[in-house]
Amino acid sequence: MTDVRTADLNDRTWPSDAPFYCPSPTCEMFIGAAAAGPPGEMRMLALMGSRGVGKTSAALYACIEVADRMIRDGYGWALPLRVAVVRDTFINLQRTSCVSFDQARAKGLPLEFANGGRQIRLMDGDKALVHWELFGVDQPKDVDNLQGFQCGILWPEEVAPAAGFTSGVPREVVGVGV
């Protein structure tokens, strides 16, 4: 797999074709926090900020960092890391969140889209390292789709309602997801 890394302006030795992601200091701390802690520990991390500051990209790379840590710590056998990405509607996932995945793929991240964009996989050759499953909660009953879904990360995207823009993720998502 091509190295995925964060920016270090003093390190210019990395391959020029490797995807390059330069997170803000807040996003960098979030990525580090996502990968820290003992394996199997249940934690809730929140990344907050205004629209367009890179929260979705930071979450995407945080998932990759968790998978990378699993490999380093001897848990590679448990891959792919399964991630449930939940938003108020699937259309809003396509309209905004999937754009971040598309941008990462355009930069060279080996992502494969499947099932009409409802599944995204980070690939290392023919092996998936991270598998994102996208859930739109278009109706309250859609929360039931999370029941029984086994994942290592629950990623509620854009949880708070935005005036006239989104309805937010129902609070039941966290309860059912956990």
CSV table of C-alpha atoms in Angstrom, one decimal:
chain,number,residue,atom,x,y,z
A,1,MET,CA,0.0,0.0,0.0
A,2,THR,CA,1.2,3.5,-0.7
A,3,ASP,CA,2.0,5.5,2.5
A,4,VAL,CA,-0.7,7.7,3.7
A,5,ARG,CA,0.8,10.3,5.9
A,6,THR,CA,0.3,13.7,7.5
A,7,ALA,CA,2.5,16.7,6.6
A,8,ASP,CA,5.9,17.2,8.1
A,9,LEU,CA,7.6,20.1,6.4
A,10,ASN,CA,11.0,19.0,7.5
A,11,ASP,CA,10.6,15.5,6.0
A,12,ARG,CA,11.0,15.6,2.2
A,13,THR,CA,12.1,11.9,1.8
A,14,TRP,CA,8.7,10.4,1.2
A,15,PRO,CA,7.7,9.1,-2.3
A,16,SER,CA,6.3,11.9,-4.4
A,17,ASP,CA,3.4,9.7,-5.5
A,18,ALA,CA,2.2,9.1,-2.0
A,19,PRO,CA,-1.1,10.7,-1.0
A,20,PHE,CA,-0.5,13.9,1.0
A,21,TYR,CA,-2.9,15.1,3.7
A,22,CYS,CA,-2.1,18.1,5.8
A,23,PRO,CA,-4.5,18.3,8.7
A,24,SER,CA,-5.1,21.4,10.8
A,25,PRO,CA,-3.7,21.1,14.4
A,26,THR,CA,-7.1,20.2,15.7
A,27,CYS,CA,-7.6,17.5,13.1
A,28,GLU,CA,-4.1,16.2,13.8
A,29,MET,CA,-4.9,15.9,17.5
A,30,PHE,CA,-8.2,14.1,16.7
A,31,ILE,CA,-6.4,11.6,14.4
A,32,GLY,CA,-3.8,10.9,17.1
A,33,ALA,CA,-6.5,10.5,19.8
A,34,ALA,CA,-8.5,8.1,17.6
A,35,ALA,CA,-5.5,5.8,17.3
A,36,ALA,CA,-4.4,6.1,21.0
A,37,GLY,CA,-5.6,4.0,23.9
A,38,PRO,CA,-5.7,0.3,24.5
A,39,PRO,CA,-7.3,-2.1,21.9
A,40,GLY,CA,-10.9,-2.8,22.6
A,41,GLU,CA,-11.4,0.4,24.7
A,42,MET,CA,-14.8,2.0,24.1
A,43,ARG,CA,-14.3,5.8,23.7
A,44,MET,CA,-16.3,8.6,22.3
A,45,LEU,CA,-14.4,11.3,20.5
A,46,ALA,CA,-16.0,14.4,19.0
A,47,LEU,CA,-14.6,16.7,16.4
A,48,MET,CA,-16.4,20.0,16.1
A,49,GLY,CA,-15.9,22.9,13.7
A,50,SER,CA,-17.6,24.9,11.1
A,51,ARG,CA,-18.6,23.7,7.7
A,52,GLY,CA,-15.6,23.0,5.4
A,53,VAL,CA,-12.8,22.9,7.9
A,54,GLY,CA,-11.9,19.2,7.2
A,55,LYS,CA,-13.8,17.2,9.9
A,56,THR,CA,-14.8,14.5,7.4
A,57,SER,CA,-11.3,14.1,6.0
A,58,ALA,CA,-9.9,14.0,9.5
A,59,ALA,CA,-12.3,11.2,10.4
A,60,LEU,CA,-11.5,9.3,7.3
A,61,TYR,CA,-7.7,9.5,8.0
A,62,ALA,CA,-8.3,8.7,11.7
A,63,CYS,CA,-10.0,5.4,10.6
A,64,ILE,CA,-6.9,4.6,8.5
A,65,GLU,CA,-4.6,5.4,11.4
A,66,VAL,CA,-6.6,3.0,13.7
A,67,ALA,CA,-6.2,0.3,11.1
A,68,ASP,CA,-2.5,1.0,10.8
A,69,ARG,CA,-2.1,0.8,14.6
A,70,MET,CA,-4.0,-2.5,14.5
A,71,ILE,CA,-1.3,-3.8,12.1
A,72,ARG,CA,1.6,-2.4,14.2
A,73,ASP,CA,0.2,-3.8,17.4
A,74,GLY,CA,-0.4,-7.3,16.0
A,75,TYR,CA,-4.1,-7.1,15.4
A,76,GLY,CA,-3.9,-7.1,11.6
A,77,TRP,CA,-5.8,-10.4,11.6
A,78,ALA,CA,-8.9,-8.5,12.6
A,79,LEU,CA,-8.9,-6.3,9.5
A,80,PRO,CA,-10.8,-4.9,7.7
A,81,LEU,CA,-11.7,-2.3,10.3
A,82,ARG,CA,-15.5,-1.9,9.8
A,83,VAL,CA,-16.8,1.7,10.2
A,84,ALA,CA,-20.5,2.7,10.2
A,85,VAL,CA,-20.9,6.2,8.9
A,86,VAL,CA,-24.3,7.5,9.8
A,87,ARG,CA,-25.9,10.8,8.6
A,88,ASP,CA,-29.5,12.2,8.5
A,89,THR,CA,-30.0,11.1,4.9
A,90,PHE,CA,-28.0,9.1,2.3
A,91,ILE,CA,-28.4,11.9,-0.2
A,92,ASN,CA,-26.5,14.2,2.3
A,93,LEU,CA,-23.8,11.6,2.7
A,94,GLN,CA,-23.4,11.6,-1.1
A,95,ARG,CA,-23.6,15.3,-1.4
A,96,THR,CA,-20.9,16.1,1.2
A,97,SER,CA,-19.2,13.2,3.0
A,98,CYS,CA,-18.5,11.2,-0.2
A,99,VAL,CA,-16.9,14.2,-1.7
A,100,SER,CA,-14.1,13.9,0.9
A,101,PHE,CA,-13.7,10.2,0.0
A,102,ASP,CA,-13.6,11.2,-3.7
A,103,GLN,CA,-10.9,13.8,-3.0
A,104,ALA,CA,-8.8,11.4,-1.1
A,105,ARG,CA,-9.1,8.8,-3.9
A,106,ALA,CA,-8.1,11.6,-6.4
A,107,LYS,CA,-5.0,12.2,-4.4
A,108,GLY,CA,-4.0,8.5,-4.7
A,109,LEU,CA,-5.6,6.8,-1.7
A,110,PRO,CA,-6.6,3.3,-3.0
A,111,LEU,CA,-10.4,3.5,-2.3
A,112,GLU,CA,-13.0,1.3,-4.0
A,113,PHE,CA,-16.7,2.3,-4.0
A,114,ALA,CA,-19.3,-0.4,-4.1
A,115,ASN,CA,-23.1,-1.0,-3.7
A,116,GLY,CA,-24.1,2.4,-5.2
A,117,GLY,CA,-21.6,4.3,-3.0
A,118,ARG,CA,-23.0,2.8,0.2
A,119,GLN,CA,-19.7,0.9,0.8
A,120,ILE,CA,-16.1,2.2,0.5
A,121,ARG,CA,-13.0,0.1,1.0
A,122,LEU,CA,-9.4,1.1,1.5
A,123,MET,CA,-7.5,-1.6,-0.3
A,124,ASP,CA,-4.0,-3.0,0.0
A,125,GLY,CA,-3.8,-5.1,-3.2
A,126,ASP,CA,-6.7,-7.5,-2.9
A,127,LYS,CA,-7.1,-7.1,0.9
A,128,ALA,CA,-9.4,-4.5,2.5
A,129,LEU,CA,-7.9,-2.6,5.4
A,130,VAL,CA,-10.9,-0.4,6.2
A,131,HIS,CA,-14.5,-0.9,5.2
A,132,TRP,CA,-16.8,2.1,5.6
A,133,GLU,CA,-20.5,1.3,5.4
A,134,LEU,CA,-22.7,4.4,4.8
A,135,PHE,CA,-26.1,4.6,6.5
A,136,GLY,CA,-28.6,7.3,5.8
A,137,VAL,CA,-31.3,7.7,8.4
A,138,ASP,CA,-34.0,9.1,6.1
A,139,GLN,CA,-36.8,7.9,8.3
A,140,PRO,CA,-36.8,7.0,12.0
A,141,LYS,CA,-37.2,3.3,11.2
A,142,ASP,CA,-33.8,3.4,9.3
A,143,VAL,CA,-32.0,3.4,12.7
A,144,ASP,CA,-33.0,-0.3,12.9
A,145,ASN,CA,-30.5,-0.9,10.0
A,146,LEU,CA,-27.7,-0.5,12.6
A,147,GLN,CA,-29.1,-3.3,14.9
A,148,GLY,CA,-26.8,-6.3,14.6
A,149,PHE,CA,-24.3,-4.4,12.4
A,150,GLN,CA,-20.9,-5.2,13.9
A,151,CYS,CA,-18.3,-2.5,13.5
A,152,GLY,CA,-15.2,-1.2,15.2
A,153,ILE,CA,-16.1,2.5,14.8
A,154,LEU,CA,-19.4,4.3,14.8
A,155,TRP,CA,-19.0,7.6,13.0
A,156,PRO,CA,-22.1,9.8,13.3
A,157,GLU,CA,-21.6,12.5,10.6
A,158,GLU,CA,-23.1,16.0,11.0
A,159,VAL,CA,-25.0,15.1,14.1
A,160,ALA,CA,-26.4,18.6,14.9
A,161,PRO,CA,-29.3,20.0,12.9
A,162,ALA,CA,-28.3,22.9,10.7
A,163,ALA,CA,-30.9,25.6,10.0
A,164,GLY,CA,-32.7,24.5,6.9
A,165,PHE,CA,-29.8,22.4,5.8
A,166,THR,CA,-29.9,19.1,7.6
A,167,SER,CA,-32.0,17.5,10.3
A,168,GLY,CA,-29.1,16.0,12.2
A,169,VAL,CA,-28.6,12.4,13.3
A,170,PRO,CA,-31.3,11.1,15.6
A,171,ARG,CA,-30.0,10.4,19.2
A,172,GLU,CA,-31.1,6.8,18.9
A,173,VAL,CA,-28.2,6.2,16.5
A,174,VAL,CA,-25.7,6.4,19.3
A,175,GLY,CA,-27.7,4.1,21.5
A,176,VAL,CA,-28.3,1.5,18.9
A,177,GLY,CA,-24.8,1.9,17.5
A,178,VAL,CA,-23.2,1.2,20.8
